PDB file of C-alpha atoms in Angstrom:
ATOM      1  CA  MET A   7     -36.201 -48.099   1.467  1.00 56.00           C
ATOM      2  CA  SER A   8     -36.382 -44.895  -0.567  1.00 69.00           C
ATOM      3  CA  LEU A   9     -38.244 -41.771   0.395  1.00 83.00           C
ATOM      4  CA  ALA A  10     -41.499 -40.964  -1.355  1.00 92.00           C
ATOM      5  CA  ARG A  11     -40.639 -38.700  -4.274  1.00 91.00           C
ATOM      6  CA  SER A  12     -42.394 -35.658  -2.759  1.00 92.00           C
ATOM      7  CA  GLU A  13     -40.411 -36.081   0.462  1.00 95.00           C
ATOM      8  CA  ALA A  14     -37.231 -36.651  -1.534  1.00 96.00           C
ATOM      9  CA  ARG A  15     -37.791 -33.378  -3.389  1.00 97.00           C
ATOM     10  CA  LYS A  16     -38.082 -31.525  -0.057  1.00 97.00           C
ATOM     11  CA  LYS A  17     -34.738 -33.030   0.962  1.00 97.00           C
ATOM     12  CA  ILE A  18     -33.200 -32.035  -2.381  1.00 98.00           C
ATOM     13  CA  MET A  19     -34.515 -28.487  -1.973  1.00 98.00           C
ATOM     14  CA  THR A  20     -33.029 -28.330   1.538  1.00 98.00           C
ATOM     15  CA  ILE A  21     -29.661 -29.650   0.373  1.00 98.00           C
ATOM     16  CA  LEU A  22     -29.501 -27.199  -2.556  1.00 98.00           C
ATOM     17  CA  TYR A  23     -30.464 -24.366  -0.189  1.00 98.00           C
ATOM     18  CA  GLN A  24     -27.688 -25.383   2.209  1.00 98.00           C
ATOM     19  CA  ILE A  25     -25.113 -25.533  -0.592  1.00 98.00           C
ATOM     20  CA  SER A  26     -26.118 -22.029  -1.747  1.00 97.00           C
ATOM     21  CA  LEU A  27     -25.512 -20.726   1.774  1.00 96.00           C
ATOM     22  CA  TYR A  28     -22.130 -22.424   1.977  1.00 97.00           C
ATOM     23  CA  GLN A  29     -21.129 -20.973  -1.379  1.00 95.00           C
ATOM     24  CA  GLU A  30     -22.250 -17.458  -0.455  1.00 94.00           C
ATOM     25  CA  LYS A  31     -20.287 -17.593   2.811  1.00 96.00           C
ATOM     26  CA  ASN A  32     -17.277 -19.264   1.130  1.00 97.00           C
ATOM     27  CA  ILE A  33     -17.573 -22.245   3.461  1.00 97.00           C
ATOM     28  CA  SER A  34     -15.958 -25.384   2.101  1.00 97.00           C
ATOM     29  CA  TYR A  35     -18.116 -28.486   2.092  1.00 96.00           C
ATOM     30  CA  ASN A  36     -18.130 -32.072   0.922  1.00 97.00           C
ATOM     31  CA  LEU A  37     -21.172 -32.742  -1.268  1.00 97.00           C
ATOM     32  CA  ASP A  38     -21.622 -36.328  -0.082  1.00 96.00           C
ATOM     33  CA  ASN A  39     -21.479 -35.193   3.538  1.00 96.00           C
ATOM     34  CA  VAL A  40     -24.105 -32.494   2.968  1.00 97.00           C
ATOM     35  CA  ILE A  41     -26.381 -35.040   1.303  1.00 97.00           C
ATOM     36  CA  ASN A  42     -25.856 -37.623   4.061  1.00 95.00           C
ATOM     37  CA  GLU A  43     -26.458 -35.048   6.831  1.00 95.00           C
ATOM     38  CA  ASN A  44     -29.946 -34.526   5.421  1.00 95.00           C
ATOM     39  CA  LEU A  45     -30.895 -38.180   4.983  1.00 94.00           C
ATOM     40  CA  THR A  46     -31.578 -40.873   7.551  1.00 88.00           C
ATOM     41  CA  GLU A  47     -30.779 -43.493   4.912  1.00 87.00           C
ATOM     42  CA  ASP A  48     -29.226 -43.535   1.469  1.00 87.00           C
ATOM     43  CA  ASP A  49     -31.607 -42.451  -1.295  1.00 93.00           C
ATOM     44  CA  GLU A  50     -30.466 -42.869  -4.901  1.00 95.00           C
ATOM     45  CA  PHE A  51     -32.995 -40.352  -6.264  1.00 95.00           C
ATOM     46  CA  VAL A  52     -31.808 -37.627  -3.857  1.00 97.00           C
ATOM     47  CA  ASN A  53     -28.148 -38.378  -4.576  1.00 96.00           C
ATOM     48  CA  SER A  54     -28.680 -38.453  -8.319  1.00 97.00           C
ATOM     49  CA  VAL A  55     -30.705 -35.254  -8.538  1.00 98.00           C
ATOM     50  CA  VAL A  56     -28.524 -33.195  -6.177  1.00 98.00           C
ATOM     51  CA  LYS A  57     -25.364 -34.225  -8.033  1.00 98.00           C
ATOM     52  CA  GLY A  58     -27.108 -33.691 -11.373  1.00 98.00           C
ATOM     53  CA  VAL A  59     -28.122 -30.152 -10.423  1.00 98.00           C
ATOM     54  CA  ILE A  60     -24.619 -29.327  -9.181  1.00 97.00           C
ATOM     55  CA  ASN A  61     -22.974 -30.796 -12.286  1.00 97.00           C
ATOM     56  CA  ASN A  62     -25.326 -28.932 -14.644  1.00 98.00           C
ATOM     57  CA  ILE A  63     -25.869 -25.760 -12.637  1.00 97.00           C
ATOM     58  CA  ASP A  64     -24.501 -23.367 -15.268  1.00 97.00           C
ATOM     59  CA  GLN A  65     -26.838 -24.720 -17.967  1.00 98.00           C
ATOM     60  CA  ILE A  66     -29.770 -24.811 -15.519  1.00 98.00           C
ATOM     61  CA  ASP A  67     -29.177 -21.220 -14.372  1.00 97.00           C
ATOM     62  CA  THR A  68     -28.797 -20.023 -17.963  1.00 96.00           C
ATOM     63  CA  LEU A  69     -32.112 -21.623 -18.867  1.00 96.00           C
ATOM     64  CA  ALA A  70     -33.839 -20.191 -15.779  1.00 97.00           C
ATOM     65  CA  ASN A  71     -32.512 -16.693 -16.493  1.00 97.00           C
ATOM     66  CA  LYS A  72     -33.656 -16.948 -20.120  1.00 96.00           C
ATOM     67  CA  TYR A  73     -37.268 -17.271 -18.952  1.00 95.00           C
ATOM     68  CA  LEU A  74     -37.192 -15.012 -15.881  1.00 93.00           C
ATOM     69  CA  SER A  75     -38.695 -11.831 -17.289  1.00 83.00           C
ATOM     70  CA  GLY A  76     -36.820  -8.849 -15.860  1.00 84.00           C
ATOM     71  CA  TRP A  77     -35.244 -10.964 -13.123  1.00 85.00           C
ATOM     72  CA  THR A  78     -32.261 -13.207 -12.609  1.00 91.00           C
ATOM     73  CA  LEU A  79     -32.119 -16.339 -10.518  1.00 94.00           C
ATOM     74  CA  LYS A  80     -29.634 -14.690  -8.140  1.00 93.00           C
ATOM     75  CA  ARG A  81     -32.275 -12.088  -7.173  1.00 93.00           C
ATOM     76  CA  LEU A  82     -34.526 -14.813  -5.785  1.00 94.00           C
ATOM     77  CA  GLY A  83     -34.217 -16.364  -2.359  1.00 95.00           C
ATOM     78  CA  TYR A  84     -32.231 -19.558  -1.942  1.00 97.00           C
ATOM     79  CA  THR A  85     -35.369 -21.630  -1.418  1.00 97.00           C
ATOM     80  CA  ASP A  86     -36.866 -20.358  -4.674  1.00 97.00           C
ATOM     81  CA  GLN A  87     -33.574 -20.940  -6.483  1.00 97.00           C
ATOM     82  CA  ALA A  88     -33.459 -24.498  -5.153  1.00 98.00           C
ATOM     83  CA  ILE A  89     -37.016 -25.249  -6.305  1.00 98.00           C
ATOM     84  CA  ILE A  90     -36.351 -23.831  -9.773  1.00 98.00           C
ATOM     85  CA  ARG A  91     -33.031 -25.656 -10.171  1.00 98.00           C
ATOM     86  CA  LEU A  92     -34.493 -28.961  -9.000  1.00 98.00           C
ATOM     87  CA  SER A  93     -37.471 -28.617 -11.337  1.00 97.00           C
ATOM     88  CA  ILE A  94     -35.473 -27.598 -14.393  1.00 98.00           C
ATOM     89  CA  TYR A  95     -33.081 -30.475 -13.777  1.00 98.00           C
ATOM     90  CA  GLU A  96     -35.960 -32.939 -13.605  1.00 97.00           C
ATOM     91  CA  LEU A  97     -37.603 -31.479 -16.714  1.00 96.00           C
ATOM     92  CA  MET A  98     -34.455 -31.458 -18.805  1.00 97.00           C
ATOM     93  CA  TYR A  99     -32.341 -34.360 -17.552  1.00 96.00           C
ATOM     94  CA  THR A 100     -34.644 -37.082 -16.179  1.00 95.00           C
ATOM     95  CA  ASP A 101     -37.499 -39.203 -17.427  1.00 93.00           C
ATOM     96  CA  THR A 102     -39.882 -37.876 -14.768  1.00 94.00           C
ATOM     97  CA  PRO A 103     -43.054 -36.828 -16.610  1.00 94.00           C
ATOM     98  CA  SER A 104     -43.071 -33.073 -17.226  1.00 94.00           C
ATOM     99  CA  LYS A 105     -46.476 -32.640 -15.591  1.00 95.00           C
ATOM    100  CA  VAL A 106     -45.167 -34.288 -12.412  1.00 95.00           C
ATOM    101  CA  CYS A 107     -42.051 -32.050 -12.373  1.00 95.00           C
ATOM    102  CA  ILE A 108     -44.139 -28.905 -12.699  1.00 96.00           C
ATOM    103  CA  ASN A 109     -46.821 -29.976 -10.204  1.00 96.00           C
ATOM    104  CA  GLU A 110     -44.228 -30.980  -7.607  1.00 96.00           C
ATOM    105  CA  ALA A 111     -42.430 -27.637  -8.025  1.00 97.00           C
ATOM    106  CA  ILE A 112     -45.689 -25.749  -7.554  1.00 97.00           C
ATOM    107  CA  GLU A 113     -46.502 -27.753  -4.415  1.00 97.00           C
ATOM    108  CA  LEU A 114     -43.043 -27.034  -2.947  1.00 97.00           C
ATOM    109  CA  ALA A 115     -43.378 -23.361  -3.827  1.00 97.00           C
ATOM    110  CA  LYS A 116     -46.828 -23.193  -2.201  1.00 97.00           C
ATOM    111  CA  GLN A 117     -45.291 -24.531   1.018  1.00 97.00           C
ATOM    112  CA  TYR A 118     -42.083 -22.480   1.061  1.00 96.00           C
ATOM    113  CA  SER A 119     -42.612 -19.358  -1.083  1.00 95.00           C
ATOM    114  CA  ASP A 120     -45.148 -16.590  -1.431  1.00 93.00           C
ATOM    115  CA  ASP A 121     -47.928 -16.504  -4.036  1.00 93.00           C
ATOM    116  CA  SER A 122     -46.082 -14.252  -6.478  1.00 91.00           C
ATOM    117  CA  VAL A 123     -43.126 -16.653  -6.530  1.00 92.00           C
ATOM    118  CA  VAL A 124     -45.457 -19.633  -7.018  1.00 95.00           C
ATOM    119  CA  LYS A 125     -46.853 -17.916 -10.125  1.00 94.00           C
ATOM    120  CA  MET A 126     -43.355 -17.019 -11.338  1.00 94.00           C
ATOM    121  CA  ILE A 127     -42.114 -20.607 -10.938  1.00 95.00           C
ATOM    122  CA  ASN A 128     -45.187 -21.930 -12.725  1.00 95.00           C
ATOM    123  CA  GLY A 129     -44.607 -19.478 -15.576  1.00 95.00           C
ATOM    124  CA  ILE A 130     -40.914 -20.291 -15.946  1.00 96.00           C
ATOM    125  CA  LEU A 131     -41.483 -24.040 -15.952  1.00 96.00           C
ATOM    126  CA  ASP A 132     -44.382 -23.738 -18.383  1.00 96.00           C
ATOM    127  CA  LYS A 133     -42.210 -21.751 -20.810  1.00 96.00           C
ATOM    128  CA  ILE A 134     -39.338 -24.216 -20.476  1.00 96.00           C
ATOM    129  CA  TYR A 135     -41.723 -27.123 -21.010  1.00 96.00           C
ATOM    130  CA  HIS A 136     -43.185 -25.589 -24.181  1.00 95.00           C
ATOM    131  CA  ASN A 137     -39.932 -24.223 -25.612  1.00 96.00           C
ATOM    132  CA  GLU A 138     -37.139 -26.533 -24.436  1.00 93.00           C
ATOM    133  CA  VAL A 139     -38.440 -29.988 -23.520  1.00 89.00           C
ATOM    134  CA  LYS A 140     -38.460 -32.570 -26.298  1.00 77.00           C
ATOM    135  CA  HIS A 141     -42.056 -33.729 -26.745  1.00 67.00           C
ATOM    136  CA  ASP A 142     -42.791 -37.200 -28.040  1.00 50.00           C
TER     137      ASP A 142
END
């Protein structure tokens, strides 16, 4: 049984946060092990999104930095970076509806970030949605 998508996104955020810490401290890690340590059962959505973010991180970070006015992603906390990376990945690389991606990011940010970061994340994702996402 898969996690509810909102719960899965919390797990993804946690895993991306953990990977950022490992990278900063130059600690080697096995991606599958990090994912499995955070799950009680296999979840294809979590696996797919985490690996998608990691495989596309340069493009995701470039896009985030393009729309971060006067900031860079590296200046933000790891939690905020994880939320932004997860959300951009979903917006750009999955068929999750854009509104859902943005709303879920805002809800995560409300739980784990301060109000100014919530507004910043909303602004970045809104700009990416209007300028980068292919609209039908």
